[in-house]
Short mmCIF file of C-alpha atoms and ligand atoms in Angstrom, two decimals:
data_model
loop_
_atom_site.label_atom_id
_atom_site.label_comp_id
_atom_site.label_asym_id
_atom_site.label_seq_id
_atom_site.Cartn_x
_atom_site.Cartn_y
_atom_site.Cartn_z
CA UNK A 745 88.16 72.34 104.73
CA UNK A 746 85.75 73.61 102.45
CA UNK A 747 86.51 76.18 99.50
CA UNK A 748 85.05 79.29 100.98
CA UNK A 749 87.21 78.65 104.12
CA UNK A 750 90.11 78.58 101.82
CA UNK A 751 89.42 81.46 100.32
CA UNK A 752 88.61 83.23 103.05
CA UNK A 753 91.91 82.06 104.66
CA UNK A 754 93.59 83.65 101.57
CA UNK A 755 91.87 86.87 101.33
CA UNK A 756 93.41 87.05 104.91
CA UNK A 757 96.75 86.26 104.19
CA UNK A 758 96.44 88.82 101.25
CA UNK A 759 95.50 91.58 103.53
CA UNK A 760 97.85 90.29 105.70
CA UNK A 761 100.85 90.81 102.97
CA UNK A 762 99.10 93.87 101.93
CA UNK A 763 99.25 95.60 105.65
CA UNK A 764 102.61 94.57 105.87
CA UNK A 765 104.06 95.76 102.75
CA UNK A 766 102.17 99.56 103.80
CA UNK A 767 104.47 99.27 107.11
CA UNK A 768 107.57 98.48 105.32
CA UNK A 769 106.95 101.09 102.58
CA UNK A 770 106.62 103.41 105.48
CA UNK A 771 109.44 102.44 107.73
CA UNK A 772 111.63 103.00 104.24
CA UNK A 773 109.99 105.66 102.67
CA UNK A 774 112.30 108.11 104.74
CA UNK A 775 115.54 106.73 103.90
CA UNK A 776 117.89 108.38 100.81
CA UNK A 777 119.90 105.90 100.21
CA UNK A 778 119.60 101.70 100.95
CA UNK A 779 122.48 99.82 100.24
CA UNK A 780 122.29 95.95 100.57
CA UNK A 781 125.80 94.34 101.47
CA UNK A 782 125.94 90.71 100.05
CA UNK A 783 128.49 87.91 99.33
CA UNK A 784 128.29 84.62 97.21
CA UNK A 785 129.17 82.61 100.77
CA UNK A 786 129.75 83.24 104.05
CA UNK A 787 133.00 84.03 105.77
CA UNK A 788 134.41 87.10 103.36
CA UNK A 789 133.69 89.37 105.39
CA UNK A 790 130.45 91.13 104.48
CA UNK A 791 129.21 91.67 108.13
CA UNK A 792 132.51 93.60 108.76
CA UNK A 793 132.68 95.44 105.50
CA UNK A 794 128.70 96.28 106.37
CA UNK A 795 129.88 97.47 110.26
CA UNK A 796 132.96 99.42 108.78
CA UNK A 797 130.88 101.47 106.23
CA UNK A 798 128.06 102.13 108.76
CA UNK A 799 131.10 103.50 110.55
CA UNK A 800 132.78 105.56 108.30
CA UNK A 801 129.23 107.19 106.89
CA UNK A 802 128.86 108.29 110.42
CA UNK A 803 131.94 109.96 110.95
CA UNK A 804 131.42 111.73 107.37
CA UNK A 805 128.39 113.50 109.04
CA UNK A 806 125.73 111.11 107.29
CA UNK A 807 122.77 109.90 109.56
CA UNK A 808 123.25 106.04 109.32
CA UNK A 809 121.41 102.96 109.83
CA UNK A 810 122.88 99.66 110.10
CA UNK A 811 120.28 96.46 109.77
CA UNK A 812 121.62 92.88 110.32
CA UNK A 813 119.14 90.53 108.32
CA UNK A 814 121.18 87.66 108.91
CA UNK A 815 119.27 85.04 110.36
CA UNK A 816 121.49 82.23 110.93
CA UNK A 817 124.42 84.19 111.92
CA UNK A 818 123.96 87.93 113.45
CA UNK A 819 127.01 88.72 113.79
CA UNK A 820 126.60 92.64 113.80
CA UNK A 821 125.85 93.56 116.94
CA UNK A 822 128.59 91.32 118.83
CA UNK A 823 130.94 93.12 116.34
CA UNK A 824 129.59 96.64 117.99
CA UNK A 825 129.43 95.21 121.21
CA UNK A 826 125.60 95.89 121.73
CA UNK A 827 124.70 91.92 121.71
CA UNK A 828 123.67 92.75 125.76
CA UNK A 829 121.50 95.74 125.10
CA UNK A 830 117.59 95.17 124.55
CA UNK A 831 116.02 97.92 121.67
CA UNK A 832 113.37 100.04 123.43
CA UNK A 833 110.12 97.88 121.18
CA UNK A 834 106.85 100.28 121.05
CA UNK A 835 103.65 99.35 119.65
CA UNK A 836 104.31 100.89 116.18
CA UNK A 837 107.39 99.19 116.25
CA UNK A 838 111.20 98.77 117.09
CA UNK A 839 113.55 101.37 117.89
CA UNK A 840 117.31 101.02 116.53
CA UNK A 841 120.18 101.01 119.52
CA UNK A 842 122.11 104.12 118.90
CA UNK A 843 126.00 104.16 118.53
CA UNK A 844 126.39 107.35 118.39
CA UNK A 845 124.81 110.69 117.68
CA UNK A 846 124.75 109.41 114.10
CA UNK A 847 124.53 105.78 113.86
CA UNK A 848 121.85 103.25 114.86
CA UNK A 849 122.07 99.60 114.45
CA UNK A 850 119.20 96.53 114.70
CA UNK A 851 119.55 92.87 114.05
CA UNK A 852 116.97 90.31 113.39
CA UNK A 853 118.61 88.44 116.70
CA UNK A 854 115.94 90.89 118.77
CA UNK A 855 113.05 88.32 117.26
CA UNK A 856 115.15 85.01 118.29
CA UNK A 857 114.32 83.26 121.57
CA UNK A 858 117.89 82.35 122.76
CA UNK A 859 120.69 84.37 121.04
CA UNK A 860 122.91 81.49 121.79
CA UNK A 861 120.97 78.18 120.52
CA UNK A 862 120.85 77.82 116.94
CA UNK A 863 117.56 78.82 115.71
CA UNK A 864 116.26 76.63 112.68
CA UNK A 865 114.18 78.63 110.84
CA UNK A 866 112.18 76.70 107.90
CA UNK A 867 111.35 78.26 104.28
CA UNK A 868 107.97 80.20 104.74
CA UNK A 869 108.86 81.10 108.49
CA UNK A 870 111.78 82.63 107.43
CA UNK A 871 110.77 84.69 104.75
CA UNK A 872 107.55 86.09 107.10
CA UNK A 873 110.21 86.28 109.87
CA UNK A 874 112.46 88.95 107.50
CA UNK A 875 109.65 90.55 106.02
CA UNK A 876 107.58 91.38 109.85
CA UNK A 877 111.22 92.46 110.86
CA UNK A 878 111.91 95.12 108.51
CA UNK A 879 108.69 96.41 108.68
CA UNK A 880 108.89 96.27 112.43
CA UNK A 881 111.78 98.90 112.85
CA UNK A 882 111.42 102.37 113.16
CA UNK A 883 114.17 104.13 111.70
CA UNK A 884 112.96 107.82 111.12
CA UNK A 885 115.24 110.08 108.50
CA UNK A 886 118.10 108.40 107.31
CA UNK A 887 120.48 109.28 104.93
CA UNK A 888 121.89 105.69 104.21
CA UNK A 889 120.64 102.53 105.66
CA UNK A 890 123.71 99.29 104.98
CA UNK A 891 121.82 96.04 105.47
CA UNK A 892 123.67 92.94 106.07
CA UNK A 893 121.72 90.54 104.24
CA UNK A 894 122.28 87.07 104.80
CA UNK A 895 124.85 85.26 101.86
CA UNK A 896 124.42 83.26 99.40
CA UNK A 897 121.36 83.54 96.10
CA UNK A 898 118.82 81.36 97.76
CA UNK A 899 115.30 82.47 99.49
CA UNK A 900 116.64 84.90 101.97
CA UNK A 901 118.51 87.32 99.97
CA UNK A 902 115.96 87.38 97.94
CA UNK A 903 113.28 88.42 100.43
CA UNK A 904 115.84 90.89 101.70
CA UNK A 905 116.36 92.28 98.21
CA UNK A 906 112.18 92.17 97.48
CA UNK A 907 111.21 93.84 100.09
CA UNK A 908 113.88 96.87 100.29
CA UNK A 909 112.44 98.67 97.24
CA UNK A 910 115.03 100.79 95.75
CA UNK A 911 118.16 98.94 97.17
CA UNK A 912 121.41 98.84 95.65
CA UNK A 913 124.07 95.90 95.77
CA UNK A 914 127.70 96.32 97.58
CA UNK A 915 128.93 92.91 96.50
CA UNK A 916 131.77 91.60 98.83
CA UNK A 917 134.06 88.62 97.65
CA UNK A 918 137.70 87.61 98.55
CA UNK A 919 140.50 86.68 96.03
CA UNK A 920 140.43 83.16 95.81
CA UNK A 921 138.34 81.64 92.58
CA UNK A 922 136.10 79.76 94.78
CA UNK A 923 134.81 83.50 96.51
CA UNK A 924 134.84 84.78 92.86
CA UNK A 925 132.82 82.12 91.01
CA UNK A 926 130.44 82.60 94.19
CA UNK A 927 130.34 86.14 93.68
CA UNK A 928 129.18 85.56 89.70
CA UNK A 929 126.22 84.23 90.89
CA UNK A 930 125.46 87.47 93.31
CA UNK A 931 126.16 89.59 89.99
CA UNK A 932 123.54 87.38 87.74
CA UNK A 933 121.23 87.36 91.08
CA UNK A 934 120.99 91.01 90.90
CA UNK A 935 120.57 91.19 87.36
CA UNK A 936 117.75 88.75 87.39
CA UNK A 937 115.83 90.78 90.37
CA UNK A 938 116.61 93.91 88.71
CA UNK A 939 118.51 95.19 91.49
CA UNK A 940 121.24 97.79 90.64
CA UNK A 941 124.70 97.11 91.39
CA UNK A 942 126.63 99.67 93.42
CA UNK A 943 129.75 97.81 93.05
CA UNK A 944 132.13 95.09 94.06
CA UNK A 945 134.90 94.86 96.82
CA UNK A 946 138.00 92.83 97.36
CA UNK A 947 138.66 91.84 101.27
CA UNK A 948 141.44 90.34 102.48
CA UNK A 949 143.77 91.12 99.22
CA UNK A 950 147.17 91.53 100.41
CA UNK A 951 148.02 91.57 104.28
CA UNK A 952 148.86 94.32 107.01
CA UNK A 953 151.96 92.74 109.34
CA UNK A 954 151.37 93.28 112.38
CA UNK A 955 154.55 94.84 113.27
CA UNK A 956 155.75 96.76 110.31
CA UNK A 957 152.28 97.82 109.06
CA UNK A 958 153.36 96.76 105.82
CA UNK A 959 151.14 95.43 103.59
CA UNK A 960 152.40 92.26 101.12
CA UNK A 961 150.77 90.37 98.69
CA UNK A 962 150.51 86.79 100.87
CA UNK A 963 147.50 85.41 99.09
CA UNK A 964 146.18 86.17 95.76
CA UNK A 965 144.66 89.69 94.59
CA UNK A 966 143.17 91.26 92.26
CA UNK A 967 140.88 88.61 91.29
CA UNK A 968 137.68 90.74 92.49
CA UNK A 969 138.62 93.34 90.51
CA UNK A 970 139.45 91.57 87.58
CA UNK A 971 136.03 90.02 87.94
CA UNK A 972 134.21 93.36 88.15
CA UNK A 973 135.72 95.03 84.85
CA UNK A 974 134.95 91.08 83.20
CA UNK A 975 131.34 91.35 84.78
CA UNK A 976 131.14 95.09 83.68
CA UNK A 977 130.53 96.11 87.34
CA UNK A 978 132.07 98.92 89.07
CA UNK A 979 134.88 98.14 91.26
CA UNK A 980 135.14 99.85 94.50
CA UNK A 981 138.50 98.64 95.52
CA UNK A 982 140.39 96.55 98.22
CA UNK A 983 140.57 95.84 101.66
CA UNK A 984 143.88 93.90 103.07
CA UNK A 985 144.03 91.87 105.65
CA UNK A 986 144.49 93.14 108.98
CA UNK A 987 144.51 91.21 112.30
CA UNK A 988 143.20 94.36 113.91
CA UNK A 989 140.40 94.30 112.26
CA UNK A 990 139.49 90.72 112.90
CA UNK A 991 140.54 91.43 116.79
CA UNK A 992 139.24 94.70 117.34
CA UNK A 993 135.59 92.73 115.81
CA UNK A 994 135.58 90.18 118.36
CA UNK A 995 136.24 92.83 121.17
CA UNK A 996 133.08 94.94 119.61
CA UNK A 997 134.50 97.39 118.49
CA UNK A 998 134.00 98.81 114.76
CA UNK A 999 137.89 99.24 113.23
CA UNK A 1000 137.17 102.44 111.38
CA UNK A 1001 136.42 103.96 114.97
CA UNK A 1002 139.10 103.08 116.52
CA UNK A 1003 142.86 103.70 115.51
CA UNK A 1004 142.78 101.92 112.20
CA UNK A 1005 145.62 101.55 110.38
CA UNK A 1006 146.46 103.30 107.62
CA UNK A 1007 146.68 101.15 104.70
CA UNK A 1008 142.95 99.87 106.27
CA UNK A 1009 141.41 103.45 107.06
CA UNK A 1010 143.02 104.80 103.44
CA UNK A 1011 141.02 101.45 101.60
CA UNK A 1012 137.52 101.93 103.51
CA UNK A 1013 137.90 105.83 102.74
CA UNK A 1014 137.99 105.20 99.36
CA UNK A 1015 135.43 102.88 99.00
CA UNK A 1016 133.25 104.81 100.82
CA UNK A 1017 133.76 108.04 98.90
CA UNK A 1018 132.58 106.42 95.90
CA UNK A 1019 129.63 105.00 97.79
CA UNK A 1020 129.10 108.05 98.54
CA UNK A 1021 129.50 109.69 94.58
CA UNK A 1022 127.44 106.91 93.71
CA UNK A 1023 124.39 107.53 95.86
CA UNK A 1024 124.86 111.48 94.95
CA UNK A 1025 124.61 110.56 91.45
CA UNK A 1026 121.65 108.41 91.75
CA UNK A 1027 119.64 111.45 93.92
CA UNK A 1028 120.06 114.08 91.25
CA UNK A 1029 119.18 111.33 88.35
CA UNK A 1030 116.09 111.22 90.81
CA UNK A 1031 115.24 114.58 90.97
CA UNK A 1032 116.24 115.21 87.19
CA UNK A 1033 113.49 112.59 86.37
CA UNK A 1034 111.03 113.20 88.51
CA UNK A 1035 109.05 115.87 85.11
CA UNK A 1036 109.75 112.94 82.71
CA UNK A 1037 107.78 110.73 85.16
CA UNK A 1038 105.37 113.21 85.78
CA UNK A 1039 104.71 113.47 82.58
CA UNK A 1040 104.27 109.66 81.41
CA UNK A 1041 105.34 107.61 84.09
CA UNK A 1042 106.96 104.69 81.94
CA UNK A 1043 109.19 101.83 82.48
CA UNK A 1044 112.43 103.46 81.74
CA UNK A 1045 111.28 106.18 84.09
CA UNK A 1046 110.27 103.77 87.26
CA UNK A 1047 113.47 102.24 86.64
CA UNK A 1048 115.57 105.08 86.89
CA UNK A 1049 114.02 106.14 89.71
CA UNK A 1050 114.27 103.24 91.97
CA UNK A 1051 113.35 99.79 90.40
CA UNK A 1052 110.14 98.74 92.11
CA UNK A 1053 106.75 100.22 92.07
CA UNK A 1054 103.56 99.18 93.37
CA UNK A 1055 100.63 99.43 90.93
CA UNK A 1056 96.80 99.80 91.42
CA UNK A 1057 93.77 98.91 88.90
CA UNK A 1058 90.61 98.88 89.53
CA UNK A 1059 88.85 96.23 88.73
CA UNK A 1060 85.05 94.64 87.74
CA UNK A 1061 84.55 90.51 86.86
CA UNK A 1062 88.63 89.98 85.97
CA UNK A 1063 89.14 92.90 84.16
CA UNK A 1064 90.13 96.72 84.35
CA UNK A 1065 86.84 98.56 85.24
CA UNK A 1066 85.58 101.96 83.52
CA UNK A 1067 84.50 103.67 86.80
CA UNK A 1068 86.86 103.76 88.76
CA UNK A 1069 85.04 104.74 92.20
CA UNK A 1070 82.75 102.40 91.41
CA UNK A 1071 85.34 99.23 91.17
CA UNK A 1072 84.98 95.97 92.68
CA UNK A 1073 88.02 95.42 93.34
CA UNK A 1074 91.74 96.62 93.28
CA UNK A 1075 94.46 94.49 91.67
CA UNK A 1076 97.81 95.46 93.63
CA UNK A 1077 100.52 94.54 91.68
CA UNK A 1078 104.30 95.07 93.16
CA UNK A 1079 106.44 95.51 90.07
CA UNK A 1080 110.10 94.89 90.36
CA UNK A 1081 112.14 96.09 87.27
CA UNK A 1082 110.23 94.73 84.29
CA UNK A 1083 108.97 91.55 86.54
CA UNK A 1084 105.70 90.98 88.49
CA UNK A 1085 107.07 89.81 91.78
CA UNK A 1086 102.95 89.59 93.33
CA UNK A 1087 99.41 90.38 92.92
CA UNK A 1088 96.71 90.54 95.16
CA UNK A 1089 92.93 91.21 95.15
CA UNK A 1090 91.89 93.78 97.41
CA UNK A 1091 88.90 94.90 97.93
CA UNK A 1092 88.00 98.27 99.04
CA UNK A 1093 86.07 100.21 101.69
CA UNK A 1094 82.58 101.63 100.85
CA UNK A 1095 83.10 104.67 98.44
CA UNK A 1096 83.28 108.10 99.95
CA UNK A 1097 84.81 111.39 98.15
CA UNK A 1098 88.97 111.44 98.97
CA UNK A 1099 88.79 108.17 101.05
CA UNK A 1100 90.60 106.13 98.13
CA UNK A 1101 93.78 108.40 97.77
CA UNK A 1102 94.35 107.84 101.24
CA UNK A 1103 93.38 104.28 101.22
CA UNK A 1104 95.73 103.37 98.48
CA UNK A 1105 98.44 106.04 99.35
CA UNK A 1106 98.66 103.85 102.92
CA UNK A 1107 99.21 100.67 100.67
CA UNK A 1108 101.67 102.11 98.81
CA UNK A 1109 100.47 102.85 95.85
CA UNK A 1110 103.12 104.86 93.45
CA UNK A 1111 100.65 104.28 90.05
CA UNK A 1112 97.58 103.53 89.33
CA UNK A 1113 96.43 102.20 85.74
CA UNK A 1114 92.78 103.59 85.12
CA UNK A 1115 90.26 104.12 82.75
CA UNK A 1116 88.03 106.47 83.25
CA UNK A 1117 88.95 109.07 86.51
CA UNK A 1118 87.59 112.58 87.90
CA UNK A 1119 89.96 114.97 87.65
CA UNK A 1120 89.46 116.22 90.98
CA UNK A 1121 90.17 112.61 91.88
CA UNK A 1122 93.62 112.32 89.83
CA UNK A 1123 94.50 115.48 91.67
CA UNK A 1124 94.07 114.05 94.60
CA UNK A 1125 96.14 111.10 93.87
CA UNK A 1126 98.89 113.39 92.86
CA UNK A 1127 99.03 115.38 95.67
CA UNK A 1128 100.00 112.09 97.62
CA UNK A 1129 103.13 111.60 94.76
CA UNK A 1130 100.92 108.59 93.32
CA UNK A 1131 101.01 108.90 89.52
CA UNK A 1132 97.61 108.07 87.41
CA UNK A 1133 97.32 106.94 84.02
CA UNK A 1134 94.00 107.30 82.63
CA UNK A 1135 92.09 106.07 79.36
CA UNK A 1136 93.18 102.72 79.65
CA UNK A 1137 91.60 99.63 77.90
CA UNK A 1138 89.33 96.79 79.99
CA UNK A 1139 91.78 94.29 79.86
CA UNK A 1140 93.13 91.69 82.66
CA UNK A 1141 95.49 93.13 84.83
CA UNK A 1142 98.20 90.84 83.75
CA UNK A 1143 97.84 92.05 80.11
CA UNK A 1144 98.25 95.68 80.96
CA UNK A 1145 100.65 95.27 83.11
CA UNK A 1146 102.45 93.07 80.12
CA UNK A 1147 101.50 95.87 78.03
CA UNK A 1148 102.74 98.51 80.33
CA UNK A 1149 106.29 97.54 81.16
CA UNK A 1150 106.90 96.36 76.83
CA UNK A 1151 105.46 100.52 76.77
CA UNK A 1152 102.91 99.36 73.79
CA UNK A 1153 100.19 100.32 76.88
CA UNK A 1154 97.83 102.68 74.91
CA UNK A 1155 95.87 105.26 77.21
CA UNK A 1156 92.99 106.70 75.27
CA UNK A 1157 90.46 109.46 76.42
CA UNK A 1158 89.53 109.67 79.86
CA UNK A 1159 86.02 108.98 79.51
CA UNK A 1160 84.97 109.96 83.22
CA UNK A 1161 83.20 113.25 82.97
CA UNK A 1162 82.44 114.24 86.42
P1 ADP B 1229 130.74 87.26 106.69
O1 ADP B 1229 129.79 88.31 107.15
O2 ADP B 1229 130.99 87.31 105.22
O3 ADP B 1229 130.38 85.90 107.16
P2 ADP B 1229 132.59 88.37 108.64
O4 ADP B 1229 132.55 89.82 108.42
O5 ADP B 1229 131.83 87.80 109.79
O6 ADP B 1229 132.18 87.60 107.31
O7 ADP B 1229 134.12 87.97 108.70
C1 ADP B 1229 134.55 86.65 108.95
C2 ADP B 1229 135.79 86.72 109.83
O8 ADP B 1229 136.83 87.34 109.08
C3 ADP B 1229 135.59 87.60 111.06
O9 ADP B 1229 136.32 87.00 112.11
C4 ADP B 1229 136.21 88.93 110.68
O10 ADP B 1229 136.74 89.63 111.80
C5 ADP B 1229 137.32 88.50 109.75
N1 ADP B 1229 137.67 89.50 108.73
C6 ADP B 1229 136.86 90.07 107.82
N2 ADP B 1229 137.53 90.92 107.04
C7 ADP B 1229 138.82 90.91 107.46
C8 ADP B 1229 140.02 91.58 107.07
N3 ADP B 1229 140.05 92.43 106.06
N4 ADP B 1229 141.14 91.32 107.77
C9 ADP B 1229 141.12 90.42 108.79
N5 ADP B 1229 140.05 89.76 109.21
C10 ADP B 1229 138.90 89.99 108.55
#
């Protein structure tokens, strides 16, 4: 293969990435609230926890999307008995099966060939497979979407938790110190992507009899929480185990709809309440910020808004370029916490007044780092939320970025005058 085939084969992949990142930004952009449901391993009930939430949103009046992003083991729609039904797919995308008036559920079984066989997915095919899937669905307004991602801190939770901009962690682990050592790793996972941490939960602690609706303390407990407050994570609190719950799972059916018992329905409640504190807290730190960012969009400001932002710089021979309509090149840089997670090189379509707002709005775009702008151009960009810092130096994209995120980035005059 010669180079300019390879480097026309990469330009295409770029796009590629670039198109697809534009459909998942807008398949999320409508959605309040994205929490991602994880565990250290498999088996400690994370799919449940993710079904029983979904659930008990619903009935609280929230508009609720459930996505199952496990790819070697889907469990959620068998647990909601909807493994038979077939999601109405459109050409913009996939629609979610509806539970009810409130709730509406996908799993990434809808792109397997035989929901029975074991499909063996290898590294790259697996990441593209995650990433085409959540850009795929169409979920319309949500108020919280619960994705079960699949467990463990390798490649696919960490697609999951790249792509879902703005995501926050519901960490799920079980008593024993094998779950808890596991679920150490999912804390310093999240730290190291930059993902927030909604808090921890404790299944199975203690068990329900199944005749006195007791609950005693059987196996351990207590070691999730104990964990949290040692990890300085919030706890959100425990869920025993119940038989019910495992049986009324394998007959599809999610518990919290469907006679619970108490000691269960009292636990979820209260976990879900503060889920539910949480994400109202982290709304109206949203809205409270939104002047600051306004303002001087910084680091401390991106991150408290949600944690990942897609930047923009226009670009002429490798480094930041002066005129901005007049720019070679774009470097797109996805930002994630203080991290560059990718760039690519884009190149854009011939100039013509207002085409680039839109352009780079449909890619994105929350910020773009410029030097010299119009102003009836930066108004532009603001009318479509994306935030514009002019005046800044011709430097590689890498360095301002560097220099951005430390905040030592120093924007001088806008020297476009038209
Ligand atoms: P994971 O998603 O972590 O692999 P699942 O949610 O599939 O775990 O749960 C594994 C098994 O444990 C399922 O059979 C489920 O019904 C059962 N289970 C989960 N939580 C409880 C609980 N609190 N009480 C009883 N059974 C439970």
């Amino acid at each position: 293969m010669n180079s300019s085939c390879a480097h026309d084969s990469n330009a295409g992949k770029e796009s590629q990435r670039a198109e697809e990142d534009a459909a998942i930004n807008r398949s999320l952009s409508r959605i309040k609230n994205k929490l991602l449901v994880m565990s250290g391993k498999g088996g400690v009930g994370k799919s449940s926890l993710a079904v029983n939430l979904a659930a008990g949103l619903s009935l609280k009046g929230y508009k609720v999307g459930l996505m199952d992003v496990d790819l070697h083991g889907p469990s959620i729609p068998r647990m909601l008995g909807i493994h038979n039904q077939t999601p109405l797919q459109h050409k913009d995308g996939i629609y979610p099966i509806p539970v009810n008036d409130l709730l509406k559920v996908i799993s990434i079984e809808v792109l397997m060939p035989d929901k029975d066989s074991p499909t063996i997915w290898r590294g790259p095919l697996k990441i593209g497979v995650i990433r085409q899937f959540i850009a795929d669905v169409i979920w319309g307004d949500l108020d919280f979407l619960i994705i079960d991602s699949p467990p463990g801190t390798g490649d696919e939770p960490l697609t999951v938790a790249q792509t879902i901009p703005g995501a926050q962690a519901v960490i799920v682990t079980t008593p024993q110190e094998i779950s808890l050592s596991d679920v150490r790793k999912s804390i310093n996972f999240c730290r190291q992507v930059d993902m927030p941490i909604m808090g921890l939960v404790e299944n199975m602690s203690g068990y329900i009899c199944p005749h006195c609706g007791q609950k005693s303390a059987i196996f351990k407990k207590d070691g999730g929480k104990r964990t949290a407050v040692s990890m300085k994570v919030p706890f959100l609190g425990s869920i025993p185990f119940d038989i019910q719950l495992m049986e009324k799972g394998d007959q599809g059916q999610a518990y919290l709809l469907n006679n619970p018992a108490p000691a269960v329905k009292e636990a979820l409640d209260g976990i879900i309440e503060k889920i539910i504190t949480s994400a109202d807290q982290s709304q109206s730190q949203k809205k409270v910020l939104q002047p600051l960012t306004e303002v001087l969009p910084t680091m401390n400001a991106i991150n408290a808004t949600s944690n990942s932002v897609k930047i923009a710089i226009p670009m002429a021979e490798g480094i930041l370029c002066n005129h901005f309509g007049h720019c070679e090149q774009f470097a797109l840089i996805d930002l994630q916490g203080k991290n560059i997670i990718q760039k690519v090189m884009v190149t854009p379509p011939p100039h013509e007044p207002g085409l680039l707002p839109r352009w780079l709005g449909e890619k994105g775009v929350g910020l773009i780092i410029a030097g010299g702008m119009g102003q009836r151009a930066v108004s532009l960009f603001n009318e479509r939320g994306i935030k514009v810092l002019t005046g800044a130096p011709q430097l590689g994209p890498e360095e301002l970025i560097a220099q951005y995120v430390d905040q030592t980035l120093i924007t001088g005059d806008n020297v476009c005058d038209h």
